[in-house]
PDB file of C-alpha atoms in Angstrom:
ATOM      1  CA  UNK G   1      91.941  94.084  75.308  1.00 85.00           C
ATOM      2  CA  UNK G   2      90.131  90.555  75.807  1.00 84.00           C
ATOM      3  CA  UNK G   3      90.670  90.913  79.521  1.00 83.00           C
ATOM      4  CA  UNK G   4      89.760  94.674  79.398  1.00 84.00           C
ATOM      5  CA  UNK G   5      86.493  93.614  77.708  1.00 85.00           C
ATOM      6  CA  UNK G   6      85.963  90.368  79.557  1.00 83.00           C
ATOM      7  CA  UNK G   7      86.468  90.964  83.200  1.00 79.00           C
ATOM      8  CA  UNK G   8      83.059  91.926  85.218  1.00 74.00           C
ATOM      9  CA  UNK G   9      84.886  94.547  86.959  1.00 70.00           C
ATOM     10  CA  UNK G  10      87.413  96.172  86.071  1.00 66.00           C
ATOM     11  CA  UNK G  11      87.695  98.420  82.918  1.00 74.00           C
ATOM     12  CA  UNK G  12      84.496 100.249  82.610  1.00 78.00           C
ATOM     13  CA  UNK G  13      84.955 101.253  79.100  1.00 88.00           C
ATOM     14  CA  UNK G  14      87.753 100.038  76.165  1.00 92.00           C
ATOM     15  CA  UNK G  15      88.456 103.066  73.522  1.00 95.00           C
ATOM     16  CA  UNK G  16      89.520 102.085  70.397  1.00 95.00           C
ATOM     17  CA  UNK G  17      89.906 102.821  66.645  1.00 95.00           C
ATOM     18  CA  UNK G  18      88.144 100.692  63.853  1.00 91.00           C
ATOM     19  CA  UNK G  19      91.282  99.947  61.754  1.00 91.00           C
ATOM     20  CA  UNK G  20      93.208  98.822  65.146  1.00 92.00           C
ATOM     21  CA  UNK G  21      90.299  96.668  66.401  1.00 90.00           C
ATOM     22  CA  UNK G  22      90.034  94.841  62.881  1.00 88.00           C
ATOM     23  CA  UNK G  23      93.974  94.806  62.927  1.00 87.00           C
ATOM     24  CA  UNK G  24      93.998  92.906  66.859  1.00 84.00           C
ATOM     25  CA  UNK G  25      90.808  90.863  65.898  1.00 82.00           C
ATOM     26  CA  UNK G  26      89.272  90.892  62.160  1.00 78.00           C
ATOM     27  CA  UNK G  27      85.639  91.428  61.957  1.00 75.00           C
ATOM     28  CA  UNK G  28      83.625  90.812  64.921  1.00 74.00           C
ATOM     29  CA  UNK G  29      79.659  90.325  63.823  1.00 71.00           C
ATOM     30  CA  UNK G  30      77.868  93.036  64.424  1.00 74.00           C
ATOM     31  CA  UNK G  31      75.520  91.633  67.208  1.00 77.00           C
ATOM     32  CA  UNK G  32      78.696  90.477  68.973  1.00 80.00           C
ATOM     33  CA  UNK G  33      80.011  94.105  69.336  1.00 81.00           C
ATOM     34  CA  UNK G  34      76.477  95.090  69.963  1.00 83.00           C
ATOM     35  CA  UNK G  35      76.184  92.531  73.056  1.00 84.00           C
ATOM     36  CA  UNK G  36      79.201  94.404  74.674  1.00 84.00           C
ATOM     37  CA  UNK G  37      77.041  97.544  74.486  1.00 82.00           C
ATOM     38  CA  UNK G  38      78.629 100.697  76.247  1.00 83.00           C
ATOM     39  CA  UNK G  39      82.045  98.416  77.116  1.00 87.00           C
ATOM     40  CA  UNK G  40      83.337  99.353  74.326  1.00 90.00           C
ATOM     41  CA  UNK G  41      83.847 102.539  71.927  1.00 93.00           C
ATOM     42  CA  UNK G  42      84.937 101.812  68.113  1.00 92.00           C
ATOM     43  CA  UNK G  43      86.257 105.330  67.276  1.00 95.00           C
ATOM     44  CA  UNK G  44      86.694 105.932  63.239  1.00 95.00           C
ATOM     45  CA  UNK G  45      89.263 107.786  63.484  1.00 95.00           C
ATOM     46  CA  UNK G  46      91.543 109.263  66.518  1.00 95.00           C
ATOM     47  CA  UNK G  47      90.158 112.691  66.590  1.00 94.00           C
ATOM     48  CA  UNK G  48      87.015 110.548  67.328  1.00 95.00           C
ATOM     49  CA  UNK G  49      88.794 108.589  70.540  1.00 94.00           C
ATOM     50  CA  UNK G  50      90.814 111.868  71.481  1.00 91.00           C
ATOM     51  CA  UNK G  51      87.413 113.820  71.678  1.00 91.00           C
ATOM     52  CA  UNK G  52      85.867 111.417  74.095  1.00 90.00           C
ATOM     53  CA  UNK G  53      88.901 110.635  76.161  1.00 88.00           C
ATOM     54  CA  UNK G  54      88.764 114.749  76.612  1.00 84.00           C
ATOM     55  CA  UNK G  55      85.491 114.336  77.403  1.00 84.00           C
ATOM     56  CA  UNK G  56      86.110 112.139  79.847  1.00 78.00           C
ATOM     57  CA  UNK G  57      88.846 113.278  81.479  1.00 69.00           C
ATOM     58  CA  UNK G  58      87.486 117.325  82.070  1.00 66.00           C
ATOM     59  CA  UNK G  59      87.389 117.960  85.414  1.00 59.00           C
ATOM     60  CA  UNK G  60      83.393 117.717  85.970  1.00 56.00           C
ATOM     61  CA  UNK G  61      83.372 114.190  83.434  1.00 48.00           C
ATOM     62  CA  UNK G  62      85.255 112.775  86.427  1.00 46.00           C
ATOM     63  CA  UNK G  63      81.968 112.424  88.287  1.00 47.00           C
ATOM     64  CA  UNK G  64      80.451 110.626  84.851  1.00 49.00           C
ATOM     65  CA  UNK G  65      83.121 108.358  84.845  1.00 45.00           C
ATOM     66  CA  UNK G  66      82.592 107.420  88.588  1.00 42.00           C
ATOM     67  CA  UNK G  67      79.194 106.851  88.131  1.00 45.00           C
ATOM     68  CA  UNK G  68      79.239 103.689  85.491  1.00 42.00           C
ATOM     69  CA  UNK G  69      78.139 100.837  86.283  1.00 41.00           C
ATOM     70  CA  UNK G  70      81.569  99.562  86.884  1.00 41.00           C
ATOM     71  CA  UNK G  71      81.682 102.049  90.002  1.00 45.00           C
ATOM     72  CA  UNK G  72      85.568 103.991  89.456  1.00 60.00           C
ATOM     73  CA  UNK G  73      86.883 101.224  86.982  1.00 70.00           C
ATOM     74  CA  UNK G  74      89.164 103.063  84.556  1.00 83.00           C
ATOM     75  CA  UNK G  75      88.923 103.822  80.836  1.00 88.00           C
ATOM     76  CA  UNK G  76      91.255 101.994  78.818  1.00 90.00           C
ATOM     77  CA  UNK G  77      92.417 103.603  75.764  1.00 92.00           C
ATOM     78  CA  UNK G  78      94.456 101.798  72.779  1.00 93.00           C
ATOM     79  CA  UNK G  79      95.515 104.084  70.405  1.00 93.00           C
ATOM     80  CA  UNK G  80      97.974 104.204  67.734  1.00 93.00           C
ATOM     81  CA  UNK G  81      99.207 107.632  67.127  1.00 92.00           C
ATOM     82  CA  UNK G  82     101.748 107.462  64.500  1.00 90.00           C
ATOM     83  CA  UNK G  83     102.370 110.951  63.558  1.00 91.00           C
ATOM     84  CA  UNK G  84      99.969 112.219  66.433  1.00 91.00           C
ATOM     85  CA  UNK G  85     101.612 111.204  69.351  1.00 90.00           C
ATOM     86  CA  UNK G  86     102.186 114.431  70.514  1.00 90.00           C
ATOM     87  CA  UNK G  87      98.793 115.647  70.342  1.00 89.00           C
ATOM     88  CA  UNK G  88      98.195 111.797  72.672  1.00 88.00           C
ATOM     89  CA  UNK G  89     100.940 113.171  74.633  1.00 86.00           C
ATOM     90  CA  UNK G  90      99.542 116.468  75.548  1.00 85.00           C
ATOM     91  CA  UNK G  91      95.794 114.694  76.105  1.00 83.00           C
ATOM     92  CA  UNK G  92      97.309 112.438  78.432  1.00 81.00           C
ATOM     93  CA  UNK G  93      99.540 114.892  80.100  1.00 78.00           C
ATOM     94  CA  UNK G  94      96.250 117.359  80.395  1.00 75.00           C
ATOM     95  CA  UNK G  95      94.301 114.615  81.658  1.00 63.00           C
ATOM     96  CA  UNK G  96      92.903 115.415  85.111  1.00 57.00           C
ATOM     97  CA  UNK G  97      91.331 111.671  85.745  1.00 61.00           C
ATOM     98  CA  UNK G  98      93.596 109.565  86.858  1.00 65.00           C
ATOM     99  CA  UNK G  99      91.250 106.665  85.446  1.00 79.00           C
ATOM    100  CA  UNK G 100      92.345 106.188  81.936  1.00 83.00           C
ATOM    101  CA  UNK G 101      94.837 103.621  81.069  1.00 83.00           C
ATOM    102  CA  UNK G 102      96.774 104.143  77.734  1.00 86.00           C
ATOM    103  CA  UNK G 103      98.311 101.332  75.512  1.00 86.00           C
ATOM    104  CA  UNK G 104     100.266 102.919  72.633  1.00 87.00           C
ATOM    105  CA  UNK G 105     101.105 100.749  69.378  1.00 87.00           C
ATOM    106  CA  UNK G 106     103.906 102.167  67.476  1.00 85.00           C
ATOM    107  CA  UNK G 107     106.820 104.677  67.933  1.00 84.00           C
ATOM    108  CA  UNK G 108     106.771 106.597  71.060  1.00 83.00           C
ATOM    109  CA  UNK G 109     109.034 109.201  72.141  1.00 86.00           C
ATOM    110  CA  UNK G 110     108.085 110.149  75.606  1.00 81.00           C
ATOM    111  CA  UNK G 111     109.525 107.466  78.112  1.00 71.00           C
ATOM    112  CA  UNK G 112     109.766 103.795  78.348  1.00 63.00           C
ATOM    113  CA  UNK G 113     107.012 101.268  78.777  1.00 62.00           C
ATOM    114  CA  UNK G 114     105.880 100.830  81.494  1.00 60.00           C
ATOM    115  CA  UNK G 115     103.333 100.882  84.494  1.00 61.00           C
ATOM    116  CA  UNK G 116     102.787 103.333  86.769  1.00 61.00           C
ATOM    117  CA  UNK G 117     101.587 102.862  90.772  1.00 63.00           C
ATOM    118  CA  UNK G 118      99.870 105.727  92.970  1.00 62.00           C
ATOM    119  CA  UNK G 119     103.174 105.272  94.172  1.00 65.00           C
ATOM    120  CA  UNK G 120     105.357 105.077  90.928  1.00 63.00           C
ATOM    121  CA  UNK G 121     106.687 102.928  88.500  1.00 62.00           C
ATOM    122  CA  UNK G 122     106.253  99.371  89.139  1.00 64.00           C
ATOM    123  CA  UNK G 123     108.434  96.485  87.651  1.00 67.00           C
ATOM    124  CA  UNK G 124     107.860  95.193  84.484  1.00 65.00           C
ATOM    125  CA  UNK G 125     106.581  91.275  84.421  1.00 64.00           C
ATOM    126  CA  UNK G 126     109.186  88.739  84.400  1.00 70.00           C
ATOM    127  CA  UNK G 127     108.043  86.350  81.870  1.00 72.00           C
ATOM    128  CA  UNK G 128     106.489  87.770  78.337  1.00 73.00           C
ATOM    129  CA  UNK G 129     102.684  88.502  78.027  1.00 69.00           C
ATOM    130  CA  UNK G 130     100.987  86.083  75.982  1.00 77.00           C
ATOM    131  CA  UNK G 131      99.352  87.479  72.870  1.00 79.00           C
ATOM    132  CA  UNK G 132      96.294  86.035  71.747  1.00 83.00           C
ATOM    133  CA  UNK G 133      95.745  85.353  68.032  1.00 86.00           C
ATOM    134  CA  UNK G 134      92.807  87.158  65.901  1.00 84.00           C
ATOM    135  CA  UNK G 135      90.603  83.947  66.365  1.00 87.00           C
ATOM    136  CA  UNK G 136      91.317  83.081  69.783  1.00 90.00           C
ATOM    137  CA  UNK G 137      90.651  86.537  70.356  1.00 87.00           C
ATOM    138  CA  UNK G 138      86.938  86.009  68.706  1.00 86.00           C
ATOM    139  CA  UNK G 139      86.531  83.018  70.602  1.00 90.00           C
ATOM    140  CA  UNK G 140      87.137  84.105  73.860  1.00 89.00           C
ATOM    141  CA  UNK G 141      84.831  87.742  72.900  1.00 89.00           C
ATOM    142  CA  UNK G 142      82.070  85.336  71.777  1.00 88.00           C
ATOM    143  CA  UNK G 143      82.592  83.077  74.817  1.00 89.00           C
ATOM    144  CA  UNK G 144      81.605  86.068  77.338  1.00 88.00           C
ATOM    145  CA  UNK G 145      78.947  87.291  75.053  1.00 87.00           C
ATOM    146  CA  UNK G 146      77.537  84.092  75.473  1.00 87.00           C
ATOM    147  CA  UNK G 147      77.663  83.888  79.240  1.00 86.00           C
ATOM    148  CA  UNK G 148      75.905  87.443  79.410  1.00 76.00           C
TER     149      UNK G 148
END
C-alpha cells in the first residue's frame, strides 16, 4: 500500500476500508491523508469501496479512469471480504477494466494467490515480501507528504 501510495506513477488511486487502513497503519493525522488528496479512497464500509470500484469499472468509467492524472495507472483495491467474498468475486469477475488490482486479506475460495500477466500467471517472488510495521508505515507516508 506504501508503494501504491508513494510511487509518482503508478497506481492512480488506492481503495480501501477505514477499519483495514487503521488495522495496516493506526491513525494517520488528518492533514496527512488530506495531502494524498484523490490517491486515496477511505471507504467506511465495503458496500462503500464495492460501489466505486463498480463505478469504475462500467464500461463508459473506463474512459474516467484513463483520464487521471496518472494517465492508465490502475486502481488498486484492498479489501477484506470475510463473509462477502462472493459478492468481491462477482465485482471482480464483472469487471470490464482491466485496471484494478485486488489484494484480498482473509479466506478466499476462488484460486490461489497470485499475479496475473496480459499473458497469464506469472511466478510468484522467490524471497518473502517485506512487511512494513504500522510506524514505519507512517514514516515513510509522512516522508512523501513531505516531499510533495
Amino acid at each position: 500500500m506504501v508503494e501504491a501510495l508513494t510511487c509518482k506513477d503508478g497506481i492512480a488511486q488506492v481503495v480501501i476500508e477505514d477499519a483495514d487502513f487503521i488495522r495496516l497503519v493506526g491513525h494517520l493525522a488528518g492533514n496527512d491523508l488530506e495531502a494524498l488528496g484523490d490517491r486515496i479512497y477511505l471507504a467506511e464500509a465495503l458496500e462503500d469501496a464495492i460501489e466505486l470500484i463498480e463505478s469504475k469499472t462500467k464500461p463508459e468509467a473506463a474512459i474516467e479512469v484513463h483520464d487521471l492524472s496518472r494517465g492508465t495507472a490502475p486502481i488498486a483495491w484492498f479489501a477484506s471480504p470475510g463473509q462477502d467474498s462472493d459478492v468481491v468475486h462477482e465485482i471482480l469477475q464483472a469487471g470490464t477494466n482491466p485496471n484494478v488490482i485486488t489484494l484480498i486479506s482473509g479466506p478466499w475460495a476462488y484460486g490461489p494467490t497470485h499475479y496475473i500477466e496480459v499473458d497469464g500467471p506469472r511466478r510468484l517472488p522467490r524471497r518473502p515480501i517485506e512487511l512494513l510495521s504500522a510506524q514505519e508505515t507512517i514514516t515513510a507516508l509522512r516522508t512523501h507528504i513531505q516531499s510533495i
